[in-house]
C-alpha cells in the first residue's frame, strides 16, 4: 500500500500509550485511587466515593491538556482474571445496566438484557458458528460469576443436547483422530468431531495419532460419545461432568486452588 508508513503508525501508538501513562500518573495523585488495569486504549481504576469528583477533575484536566475526549464506564461489578478474560456489569443510565464479558471460556452468544420493570437481567442464548463448544458450561460460569447462581441450577435445567457438545479440532501436526473401544478396537474419526460426556460407562477413549505417537484428546470427558450425526439424547449425557468442569474453570478464573476434575 503506497500509504503505508511504519514510522507514523509507531508514533501514533507510542504517543497514545505515553498519554495514557500520564493519565494513570495523574490519577494516582487522588487519595484511595487504585489502578486496576492499563492497556492501549483505557485506564481502569477504583476510588472511594468521597474522592470520585477529584478523580473526575483529573480526567478533565487530562482532556484539556491532550485535546482528546474520554468515554467513561461505571462498573458495578467486575471479576477479572486478566485483561482478556473478565465479566462485568456496567451502569449506563439511572436505571440501565449492561453485561460485558470477554474470554475463551465464554463460547456461544450469551445476551443479558436489563428489565426495568422486574429490576433484573433476562438471559437469552444463541448459537455462534465460530465458537459453539461447551456452551452450557459458558452459561453456567457467567451466571455464577455475575449473579452467584449455582452451576448445578444452570446445567440441570438445560435439556438441549447441543448445549453440551464439545467441538474438537485435530491440528495439522497430527495424522488422524481415533476412537478406541473397550475391547481395543479402533474407529477412525473425522478431524472435527462432536464429543459428549456419556452417562453410561462405555470404556471409550479418544486419541490423536501421529506416526507411532498416541496422545489423549485435551479435556476429553470420561466415557466419551462421538456423535457427528446428531443422535444423542439428553438422557445419554452425564451432566455431573459438565458441572465439575464449570466449577473447575470458575476456581481457576478467580485464582482459587480447588480441584473438581
Tab-separated table of C-alpha atoms in Angstrom:
chain	number	residue	atom	x	y	z
A	1	UNK	CA	0.000	0.000	0.000
A	2	UNK	CA	1.593	3.325	-1.027
A	3	UNK	CA	0.035	4.954	2.075
A	4	UNK	CA	1.850	2.561	4.437
A	5	UNK	CA	4.079	4.459	6.851
A	6	UNK	CA	5.552	2.396	9.647
A	7	UNK	CA	7.048	5.430	11.402
A	8	UNK	CA	3.702	7.206	11.645
A	9	UNK	CA	1.985	4.038	12.841
A	10	UNK	CA	4.552	3.557	15.588
A	11	UNK	CA	4.423	7.240	16.515
A	12	UNK	CA	0.641	7.236	16.947
A	13	UNK	CA	0.727	4.061	19.052
A	14	UNK	CA	3.588	5.121	21.308
A	15	UNK	CA	2.205	8.659	21.742
A	16	UNK	CA	-1.166	7.258	22.791
A	17	UNK	CA	0.445	4.924	25.296
A	18	UNK	CA	2.521	7.710	26.821
A	19	UNK	CA	-0.567	9.890	27.147
A	20	UNK	CA	-2.368	7.083	28.981
A	21	UNK	CA	0.629	6.621	31.264
A	22	UNK	CA	0.383	10.325	32.059
A	23	UNK	CA	-3.328	9.907	32.860
A	24	UNK	CA	-2.614	6.982	35.183
A	25	UNK	CA	0.134	9.009	36.885
A	26	UNK	CA	-2.242	11.936	37.417
A	27	UNK	CA	-4.999	9.701	38.791
A	28	UNK	CA	-2.586	8.187	41.321
A	29	UNK	CA	-2.388	11.622	42.970
A	30	UNK	CA	-6.008	11.208	44.084
A	31	UNK	CA	-6.331	9.556	47.525
A	32	UNK	CA	-7.569	5.924	47.513
A	33	UNK	CA	-7.203	5.560	43.705
A	34	UNK	CA	-6.009	2.108	42.663
A	35	UNK	CA	-5.155	1.483	39.009
A	36	UNK	CA	-6.557	-1.971	38.244
A	37	UNK	CA	-5.821	-2.081	34.512
A	38	UNK	CA	-3.871	-0.056	31.980
A	39	UNK	CA	-3.846	-1.048	28.334
A	40	UNK	CA	-3.513	0.584	24.924
A	41	UNK	CA	-6.810	2.471	24.975
A	42	UNK	CA	-8.101	2.639	28.547
A	43	UNK	CA	-7.337	3.154	32.214
A	44	UNK	CA	-9.404	1.249	34.755
A	45	UNK	CA	-9.349	2.384	38.369
A	46	UNK	CA	-11.141	2.147	41.703
A	47	UNK	CA	-11.687	5.081	44.044
A	48	UNK	CA	-13.638	5.678	47.249
A	49	UNK	CA	-16.905	7.560	46.806
A	50	UNK	CA	-15.685	10.686	48.607
A	51	UNK	CA	-12.877	11.161	46.057
A	52	UNK	CA	-14.849	10.482	42.862
A	53	UNK	CA	-15.086	14.153	41.926
A	54	UNK	CA	-11.354	14.609	42.496
A	55	UNK	CA	-10.715	11.765	40.037
A	56	UNK	CA	-13.135	13.326	37.534
A	57	UNK	CA	-11.211	16.606	37.821
A	58	UNK	CA	-8.012	14.769	36.869
A	59	UNK	CA	-9.782	13.250	33.858
A	60	UNK	CA	-10.980	16.653	32.689
A	61	UNK	CA	-7.557	18.250	33.152
A	62	UNK	CA	-6.032	15.468	31.035
A	63	UNK	CA	-8.605	16.011	28.272
A	64	UNK	CA	-7.884	19.743	28.268
A	65	UNK	CA	-4.153	19.061	28.059
A	66	UNK	CA	-4.228	16.332	25.397
A	67	UNK	CA	-7.131	17.554	23.281
A	68	UNK	CA	-8.567	14.029	23.415
A	69	UNK	CA	-12.023	13.040	24.624
A	70	UNK	CA	-12.588	10.291	27.180
A	71	UNK	CA	-15.569	7.973	27.474
A	72	UNK	CA	-16.465	6.686	30.921
A	73	UNK	CA	-17.862	3.322	32.022
A	74	UNK	CA	-19.200	2.997	35.568
A	75	UNK	CA	-18.517	-0.552	36.711
A	76	UNK	CA	-20.982	-2.020	39.201
A	77	UNK	CA	-19.321	-5.423	39.396
A	78	UNK	CA	-16.122	-6.758	37.868
A	79	UNK	CA	-14.471	-10.168	38.101
A	80	UNK	CA	-11.290	-10.246	36.057
A	81	UNK	CA	-8.599	-12.860	35.540
A	82	UNK	CA	-6.542	-10.667	33.208
A	83	UNK	CA	-7.016	-8.012	30.529
A	84	UNK	CA	-8.511	-10.521	28.074
A	85	UNK	CA	-10.672	-12.523	30.497
A	86	UNK	CA	-13.354	-10.765	32.543
A	87	UNK	CA	-17.064	-10.373	33.291
A	88	UNK	CA	-18.611	-7.082	34.358
A	89	UNK	CA	-21.873	-5.258	34.994
A	90	UNK	CA	-21.916	-1.625	33.866
A	91	UNK	CA	-24.336	1.124	34.859
A	92	UNK	CA	-25.215	3.016	31.661
A	93	UNK	CA	-28.107	5.175	32.953
A	94	UNK	CA	-30.202	5.974	36.029
A	95	UNK	CA	-31.774	2.518	35.885
A	96	UNK	CA	-29.970	0.939	32.940
A	97	UNK	CA	-27.349	-1.786	33.107
A	98	UNK	CA	-25.311	-3.826	30.644
A	99	UNK	CA	-23.309	-7.021	30.960
A	100	UNK	CA	-19.982	-7.300	29.170
A	101	UNK	CA	-17.723	-10.344	29.072
A	102	UNK	CA	-14.611	-11.463	27.267
A	103	UNK	CA	-12.533	-14.643	27.210
A	104	UNK	CA	-12.074	-18.043	25.656
A	105	UNK	CA	-14.298	-19.721	28.258
A	106	UNK	CA	-17.394	-17.859	27.122
A	107	UNK	CA	-18.318	-19.764	23.978
A	108	UNK	CA	-21.628	-19.105	22.237
A	109	UNK	CA	-23.636	-15.872	22.318
A	110	UNK	CA	-24.966	-15.011	25.771
A	111	UNK	CA	-27.234	-11.972	25.944
A	112	UNK	CA	-28.202	-10.309	29.236
A	113	UNK	CA	-30.921	-7.667	28.842
A	114	UNK	CA	-31.905	-5.412	31.731
A	115	UNK	CA	-35.635	-5.483	32.561
A	116	UNK	CA	-36.543	-2.235	34.323
A	117	UNK	CA	-39.944	-3.443	35.494
A	118	UNK	CA	-38.620	-6.639	37.067
A	119	UNK	CA	-35.327	-4.968	38.003
A	120	UNK	CA	-33.245	-7.900	36.832
A	121	UNK	CA	-31.378	-9.244	33.811
A	122	UNK	CA	-33.131	-11.560	31.365
A	123	UNK	CA	-30.934	-14.163	29.688
A	124	UNK	CA	-31.001	-15.397	26.094
A	125	UNK	CA	-28.665	-17.811	24.299
A	126	UNK	CA	-27.962	-18.036	20.591
A	127	UNK	CA	-25.528	-20.166	18.597
A	128	UNK	CA	-22.179	-18.876	17.423
A	129	UNK	CA	-20.848	-20.702	14.373
A	130	UNK	CA	-17.293	-19.688	15.243
A	131	UNK	CA	-17.424	-20.821	18.865
A	132	UNK	CA	-20.145	-23.278	19.850
A	133	UNK	CA	-18.420	-25.749	22.153
A	134	UNK	CA	-19.472	-26.450	25.779
A	135	UNK	CA	-21.859	-23.511	25.724
A	136	UNK	CA	-23.819	-24.792	28.734
A	137	UNK	CA	-20.617	-24.524	30.774
A	138	UNK	CA	-20.053	-20.993	29.495
A	139	UNK	CA	-23.578	-20.038	30.579
A	140	UNK	CA	-23.089	-21.645	33.993
A	141	UNK	CA	-19.769	-19.856	34.529
A	142	UNK	CA	-21.175	-16.457	33.501
A	143	UNK	CA	-24.273	-16.736	35.683
A	144	UNK	CA	-22.223	-17.888	38.655
A	145	UNK	CA	-19.621	-15.131	38.389
A	146	UNK	CA	-22.156	-12.371	37.684
A	147	UNK	CA	-25.110	-13.379	39.848
A	148	UNK	CA	-23.871	-16.201	42.130
A	149	UNK	CA	-26.309	-18.660	40.525
A	150	UNK	CA	-25.219	-22.223	41.392
A	151	UNK	CA	-23.649	-24.081	38.485
A	152	UNK	CA	-25.898	-27.056	39.230
A	153	UNK	CA	-29.037	-24.982	38.580
A	154	UNK	CA	-27.926	-23.913	35.113
A	155	UNK	CA	-26.690	-27.319	33.962
A	156	UNK	CA	-29.531	-29.418	35.389
A	157	UNK	CA	-32.209	-27.102	33.959
A	158	UNK	CA	-30.905	-27.422	30.397
A	159	UNK	CA	-32.155	-30.313	28.256
A	160	UNK	CA	-30.814	-29.275	24.854
A	161	UNK	CA	-28.116	-31.838	23.901
A	162	UNK	CA	-26.382	-29.389	21.561
A	163	UNK	CA	-25.525	-27.151	24.530
A	164	UNK	CA	-23.390	-29.997	25.916
A	165	UNK	CA	-21.370	-30.753	22.790
A	166	UNK	CA	-17.610	-30.356	22.835
A	167	UNK	CA	-16.283	-29.464	19.392
A	168	UNK	CA	-12.822	-30.961	18.931
A	169	UNK	CA	-10.403	-29.941	16.173
A	170	UNK	CA	-7.429	-32.021	15.111
A	171	UNK	CA	-4.426	-29.817	14.434
A	172	UNK	CA	-2.273	-30.155	11.368
A	173	UNK	CA	0.540	-31.777	13.356
A	174	UNK	CA	-1.479	-34.996	13.792
A	175	UNK	CA	-2.337	-37.616	11.173
A	176	UNK	CA	-5.744	-38.666	12.457
A	177	UNK	CA	-8.108	-38.954	15.395
A	178	UNK	CA	-9.371	-42.349	16.595
A	179	UNK	CA	-11.998	-43.673	18.995
A	180	UNK	CA	-10.622	-46.648	20.920
A	181	UNK	CA	-13.246	-49.017	22.283
A	182	UNK	CA	-13.053	-51.060	25.471
A	183	UNK	CA	-12.101	-54.187	23.536
A	184	UNK	CA	-9.115	-52.414	21.969
A	185	UNK	CA	-10.612	-51.943	18.524
A	186	UNK	CA	-10.245	-48.524	16.944
A	187	UNK	CA	-12.504	-46.406	14.794
A	188	UNK	CA	-11.148	-43.573	12.661
A	189	UNK	CA	-12.871	-40.253	13.343
A	190	UNK	CA	-13.186	-37.021	11.409
A	191	UNK	CA	-10.720	-34.225	12.001
A	192	UNK	CA	-13.541	-32.257	13.634
A	193	UNK	CA	-15.916	-34.075	15.979
A	194	UNK	CA	-18.793	-33.558	18.389
A	195	UNK	CA	-17.981	-35.218	21.708
A	196	UNK	CA	-20.199	-35.664	24.768
A	197	UNK	CA	-19.607	-36.980	28.284
A	198	UNK	CA	-21.503	-40.280	28.412
A	199	UNK	CA	-23.845	-41.169	31.263
A	200	UNK	CA	-23.127	-44.884	30.878
A	201	UNK	CA	-19.681	-46.445	31.183
A	202	UNK	CA	-18.511	-47.454	27.725
A	203	UNK	CA	-14.739	-47.609	28.189
A	204	UNK	CA	-14.181	-45.429	25.123
A	205	UNK	CA	-11.111	-43.245	24.758
A	206	UNK	CA	-10.192	-40.714	22.079
A	207	UNK	CA	-6.625	-40.347	20.847
A	208	UNK	CA	-4.713	-38.164	18.421
A	209	UNK	CA	-2.293	-40.155	16.269
A	210	UNK	CA	0.966	-39.027	14.696
A	211	UNK	CA	3.029	-41.932	13.404
A	212	UNK	CA	3.657	-44.198	16.392
A	213	UNK	CA	2.754	-41.442	18.826
A	214	UNK	CA	-0.644	-41.550	20.569
A	215	UNK	CA	-1.839	-38.569	22.648
A	216	UNK	CA	-5.041	-38.212	24.635
A	217	UNK	CA	-7.557	-35.637	23.488
A	218	UNK	CA	-7.371	-32.488	25.634
A	219	UNK	CA	-10.249	-32.125	28.144
A	220	UNK	CA	-11.759	-35.356	26.858
A	221	UNK	CA	-14.653	-36.347	29.148
A	222	UNK	CA	-14.954	-39.851	30.612
A	223	UNK	CA	-16.891	-42.417	28.597
A	224	UNK	CA	-16.950	-40.128	25.554
A	225	UNK	CA	-19.689	-40.348	22.955
A	226	UNK	CA	-18.803	-39.184	19.451
A	227	UNK	CA	-21.968	-38.058	17.686
A	228	UNK	CA	-21.473	-36.319	14.356
A	229	UNK	CA	-24.929	-37.399	13.123
A	230	UNK	CA	-26.951	-35.757	15.930
A	231	UNK	CA	-28.440	-38.869	17.534
A	232	UNK	CA	-27.552	-38.122	21.163
A	233	UNK	CA	-30.423	-37.584	23.601
A	234	UNK	CA	-30.174	-35.688	26.875
A	235	UNK	CA	-30.594	-38.957	28.826
A	236	UNK	CA	-27.319	-40.212	27.353
A	237	UNK	CA	-25.339	-37.247	28.726
A	238	UNK	CA	-23.511	-37.169	32.069
A	239	UNK	CA	-24.451	-33.724	33.406
A	240	UNK	CA	-22.297	-34.197	36.509
A	241	UNK	CA	-19.127	-33.967	34.402
A	242	UNK	CA	-20.207	-30.582	32.988
A	243	UNK	CA	-20.939	-29.296	36.487
A	244	UNK	CA	-17.473	-30.305	37.656
A	245	UNK	CA	-15.878	-28.824	34.524
A	246	UNK	CA	-17.613	-25.458	35.021
A	247	UNK	CA	-16.721	-25.359	38.721
A	248	UNK	CA	-13.080	-26.085	37.908
A	249	UNK	CA	-12.961	-23.260	35.368
A	250	UNK	CA	-14.544	-20.851	37.865
A	251	UNK	CA	-11.997	-21.841	40.502
A	252	UNK	CA	-9.142	-21.278	38.047
A	253	UNK	CA	-10.652	-17.975	36.849
A	254	UNK	CA	-10.807	-16.403	40.304
A	255	UNK	CA	-7.450	-17.801	41.411
A	256	UNK	CA	-8.567	-20.483	43.853
A	257	UNK	CA	-6.841	-23.849	44.097
A	258	UNK	CA	-9.895	-26.054	44.494
A	259	UNK	CA	-9.909	-29.286	42.482
A	260	UNK	CA	-13.128	-30.585	40.938
A	261	UNK	CA	-11.921	-32.623	37.945
